[in-house]
CSV table of C-alpha atoms in Angstrom, one decimal:
chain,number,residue,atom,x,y,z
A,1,UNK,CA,-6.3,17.7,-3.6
A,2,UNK,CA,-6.4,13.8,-2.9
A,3,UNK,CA,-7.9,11.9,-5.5
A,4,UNK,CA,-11.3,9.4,-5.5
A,5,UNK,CA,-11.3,6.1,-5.9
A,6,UNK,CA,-13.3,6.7,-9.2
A,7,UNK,CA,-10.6,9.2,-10.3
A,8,UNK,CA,-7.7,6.3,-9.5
A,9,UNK,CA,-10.4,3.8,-11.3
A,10,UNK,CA,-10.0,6.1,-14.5
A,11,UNK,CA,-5.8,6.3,-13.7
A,12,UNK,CA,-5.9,3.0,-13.8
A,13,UNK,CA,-8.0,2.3,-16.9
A,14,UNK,CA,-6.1,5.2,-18.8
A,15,UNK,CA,-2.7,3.3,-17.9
A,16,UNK,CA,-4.7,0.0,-20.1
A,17,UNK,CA,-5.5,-1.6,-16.6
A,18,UNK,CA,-7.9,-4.0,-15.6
A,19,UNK,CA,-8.9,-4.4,-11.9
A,20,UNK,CA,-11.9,-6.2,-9.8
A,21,UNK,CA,-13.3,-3.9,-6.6
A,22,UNK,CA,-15.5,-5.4,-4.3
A,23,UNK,CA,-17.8,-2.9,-1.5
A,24,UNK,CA,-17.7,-4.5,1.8
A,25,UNK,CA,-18.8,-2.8,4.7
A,26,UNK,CA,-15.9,-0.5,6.1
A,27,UNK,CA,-13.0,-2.8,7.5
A,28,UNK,CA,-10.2,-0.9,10.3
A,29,UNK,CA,-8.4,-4.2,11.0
A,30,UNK,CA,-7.1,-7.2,9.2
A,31,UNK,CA,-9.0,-9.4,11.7
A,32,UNK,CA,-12.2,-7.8,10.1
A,33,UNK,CA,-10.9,-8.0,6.8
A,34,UNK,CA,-10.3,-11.9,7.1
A,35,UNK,CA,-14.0,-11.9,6.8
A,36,UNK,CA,-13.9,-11.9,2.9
A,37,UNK,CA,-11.7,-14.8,2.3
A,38,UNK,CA,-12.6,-16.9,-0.1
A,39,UNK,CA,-14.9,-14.5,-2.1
A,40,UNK,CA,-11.8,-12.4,-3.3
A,41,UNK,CA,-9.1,-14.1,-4.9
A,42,UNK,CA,-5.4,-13.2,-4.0
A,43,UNK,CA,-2.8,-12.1,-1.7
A,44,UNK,CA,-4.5,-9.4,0.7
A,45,UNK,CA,-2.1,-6.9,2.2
A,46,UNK,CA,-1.8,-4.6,5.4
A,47,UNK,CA,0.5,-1.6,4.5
A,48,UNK,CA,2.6,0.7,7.3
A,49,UNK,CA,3.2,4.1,6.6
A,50,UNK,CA,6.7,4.6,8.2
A,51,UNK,CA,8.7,7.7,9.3
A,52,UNK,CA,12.4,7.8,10.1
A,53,UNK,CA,14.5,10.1,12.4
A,54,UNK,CA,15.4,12.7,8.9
A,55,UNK,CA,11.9,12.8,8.0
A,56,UNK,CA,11.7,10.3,5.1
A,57,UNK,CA,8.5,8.6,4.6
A,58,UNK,CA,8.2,4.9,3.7
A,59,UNK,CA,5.2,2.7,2.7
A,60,UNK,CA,5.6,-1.0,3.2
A,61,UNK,CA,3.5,-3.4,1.9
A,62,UNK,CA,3.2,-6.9,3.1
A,63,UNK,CA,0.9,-10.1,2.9
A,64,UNK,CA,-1.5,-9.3,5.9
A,65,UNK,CA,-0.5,-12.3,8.3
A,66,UNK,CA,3.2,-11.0,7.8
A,67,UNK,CA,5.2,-10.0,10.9
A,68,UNK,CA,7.4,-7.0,10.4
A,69,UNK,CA,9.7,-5.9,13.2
A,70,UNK,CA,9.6,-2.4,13.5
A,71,UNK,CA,12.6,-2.4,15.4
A,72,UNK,CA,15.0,-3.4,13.1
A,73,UNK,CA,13.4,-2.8,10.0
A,74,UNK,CA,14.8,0.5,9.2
A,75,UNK,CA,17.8,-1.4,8.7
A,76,UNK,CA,16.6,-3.3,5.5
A,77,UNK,CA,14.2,-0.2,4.2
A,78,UNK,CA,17.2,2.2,4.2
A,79,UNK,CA,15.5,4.4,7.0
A,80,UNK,CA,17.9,6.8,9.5
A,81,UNK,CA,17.3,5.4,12.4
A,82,UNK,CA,14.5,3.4,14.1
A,83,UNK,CA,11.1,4.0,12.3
A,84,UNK,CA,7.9,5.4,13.9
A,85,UNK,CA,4.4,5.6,12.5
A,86,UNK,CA,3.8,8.6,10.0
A,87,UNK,CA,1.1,10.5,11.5
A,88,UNK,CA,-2.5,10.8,10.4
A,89,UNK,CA,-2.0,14.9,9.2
A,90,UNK,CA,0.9,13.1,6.3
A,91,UNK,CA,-0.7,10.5,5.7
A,92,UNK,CA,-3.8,12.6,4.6
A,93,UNK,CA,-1.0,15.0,3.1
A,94,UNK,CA,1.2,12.6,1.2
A,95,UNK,CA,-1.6,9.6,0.4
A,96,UNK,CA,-4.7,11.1,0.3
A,97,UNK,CA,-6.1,8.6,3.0
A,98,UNK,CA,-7.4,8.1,6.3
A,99,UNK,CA,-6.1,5.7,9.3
A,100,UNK,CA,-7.9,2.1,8.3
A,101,UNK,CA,-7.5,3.3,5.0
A,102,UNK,CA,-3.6,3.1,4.1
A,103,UNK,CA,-3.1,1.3,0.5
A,104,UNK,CA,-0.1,1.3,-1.9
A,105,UNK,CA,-3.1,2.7,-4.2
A,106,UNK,CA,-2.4,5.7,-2.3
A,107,UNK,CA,0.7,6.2,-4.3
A,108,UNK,CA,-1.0,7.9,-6.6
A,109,UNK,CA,-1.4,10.8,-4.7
A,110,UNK,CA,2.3,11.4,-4.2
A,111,UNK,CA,2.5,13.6,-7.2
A,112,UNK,CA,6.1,14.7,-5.5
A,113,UNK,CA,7.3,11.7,-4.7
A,114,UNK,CA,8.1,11.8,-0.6
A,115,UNK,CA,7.3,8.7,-0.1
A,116,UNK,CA,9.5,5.8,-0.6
A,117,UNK,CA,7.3,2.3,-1.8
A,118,UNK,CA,8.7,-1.2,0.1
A,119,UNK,CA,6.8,-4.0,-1.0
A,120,UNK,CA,7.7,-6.9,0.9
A,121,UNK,CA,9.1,-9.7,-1.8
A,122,UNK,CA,7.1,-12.6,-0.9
A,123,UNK,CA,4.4,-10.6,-2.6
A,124,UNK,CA,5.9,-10.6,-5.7
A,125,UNK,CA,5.3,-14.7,-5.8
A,126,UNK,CA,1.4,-14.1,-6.0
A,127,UNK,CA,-1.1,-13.1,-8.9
A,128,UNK,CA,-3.2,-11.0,-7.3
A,129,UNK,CA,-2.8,-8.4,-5.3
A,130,UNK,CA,-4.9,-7.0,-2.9
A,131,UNK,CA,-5.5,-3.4,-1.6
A,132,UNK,CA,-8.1,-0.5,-0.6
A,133,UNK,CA,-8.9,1.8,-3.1
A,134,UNK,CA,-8.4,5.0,-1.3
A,135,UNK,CA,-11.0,4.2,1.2
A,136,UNK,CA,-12.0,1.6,3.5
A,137,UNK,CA,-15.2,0.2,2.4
A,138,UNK,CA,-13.8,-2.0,-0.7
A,139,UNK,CA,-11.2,-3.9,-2.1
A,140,UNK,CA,-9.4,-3.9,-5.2
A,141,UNK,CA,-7.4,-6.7,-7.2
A,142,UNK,CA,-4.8,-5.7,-9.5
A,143,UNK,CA,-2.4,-8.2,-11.0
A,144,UNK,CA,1.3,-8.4,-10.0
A,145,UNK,CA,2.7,-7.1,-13.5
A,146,UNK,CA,-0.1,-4.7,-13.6
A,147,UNK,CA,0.5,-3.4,-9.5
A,148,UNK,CA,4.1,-2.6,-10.9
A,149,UNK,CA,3.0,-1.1,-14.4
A,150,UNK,CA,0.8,1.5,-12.2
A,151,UNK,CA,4.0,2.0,-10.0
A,152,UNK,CA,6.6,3.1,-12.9
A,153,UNK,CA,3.0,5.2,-13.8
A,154,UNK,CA,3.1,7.1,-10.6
A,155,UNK,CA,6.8,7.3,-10.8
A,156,UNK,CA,7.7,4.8,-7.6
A,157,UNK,CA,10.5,2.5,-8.0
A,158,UNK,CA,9.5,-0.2,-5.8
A,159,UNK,CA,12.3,-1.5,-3.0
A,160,UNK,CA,11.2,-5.2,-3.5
A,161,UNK,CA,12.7,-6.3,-0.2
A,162,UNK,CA,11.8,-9.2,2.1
A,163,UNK,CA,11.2,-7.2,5.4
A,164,UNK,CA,8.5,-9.7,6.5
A,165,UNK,CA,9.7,-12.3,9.2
């Protein structure tokens, strides 16, 4: 069963870590998301949950104006082949969240570790990172030593690659 955000919250605090969530009415897009800049610090991120041609799994994290090419990105991630778009059924399966919902704080429910974490490395230049807490209608901060602290935590060796154009 997919965890809560209160139940990450505790995993989080358990783990010694301190982060800021702020409730916003649901956001689907990053258009709608650009709505809260300036009242939450940081790098805010749009995440793509990936599948390759020998059913790996991938989430890629990038700065939300980034451009990825999907068409050549499964050459930097490692993929077999061209990538598609995981569909909604393993997201919910390996994630524990919705469409409009994808976060790398889903991580934490990929207790057998299917999913292989890319986080794109311009991100690693910023403070403050960014992302839904297992559902739509807020946003988390974490700090960068602290995003990679809860990482080792859910056992996900981060591919720190720049896949962003």
């Amino acid at each position: 069963m997919a965890k809560t955000a209160d139940e990450l919250f505790t995993f989080l605090r358990e783990l010694g870590i301190d982060t800021a969530t702020r409730e916003h009415p649901p956001l689907f897009t990053v258009d709608e998301s650009q709505s809260l800049r300036g009242s939450i610090p940081g790098a805010h991120t749009k995440n793509l949950f990936l599948k390759d041609k020998k059913g790996r799994y991938f989430l890629v994290t990038v700065e939300e104006r980034a451009v990825v090419d999907l068409k050549t990105i499964h050459h930097t991630i490692g993929a077999s082949g061209r990538v598609s778009f995981g569909k909604e059924d393993a997201l919910m399966e390996l994630l524990g969240v919705t469409p409009g919902s994808v976060t790398l704080f889903g991580l934490v429910n990929d207790l057998d570790r299917k999913v292989t974490f890319v986080l794109d490395e311009p991100l690693t230049e910023e403070q403050i990172i960014n992302g839904h807490p297992l559902h739509n209608a807020a946003t988390t901060s974490i700090g960068k030593d602290d995003l990679f602290r809860f990482l080792e935590a859910t056992g996900h060796e981060p591919l720190v690659l720049k896949v962003s154009i």
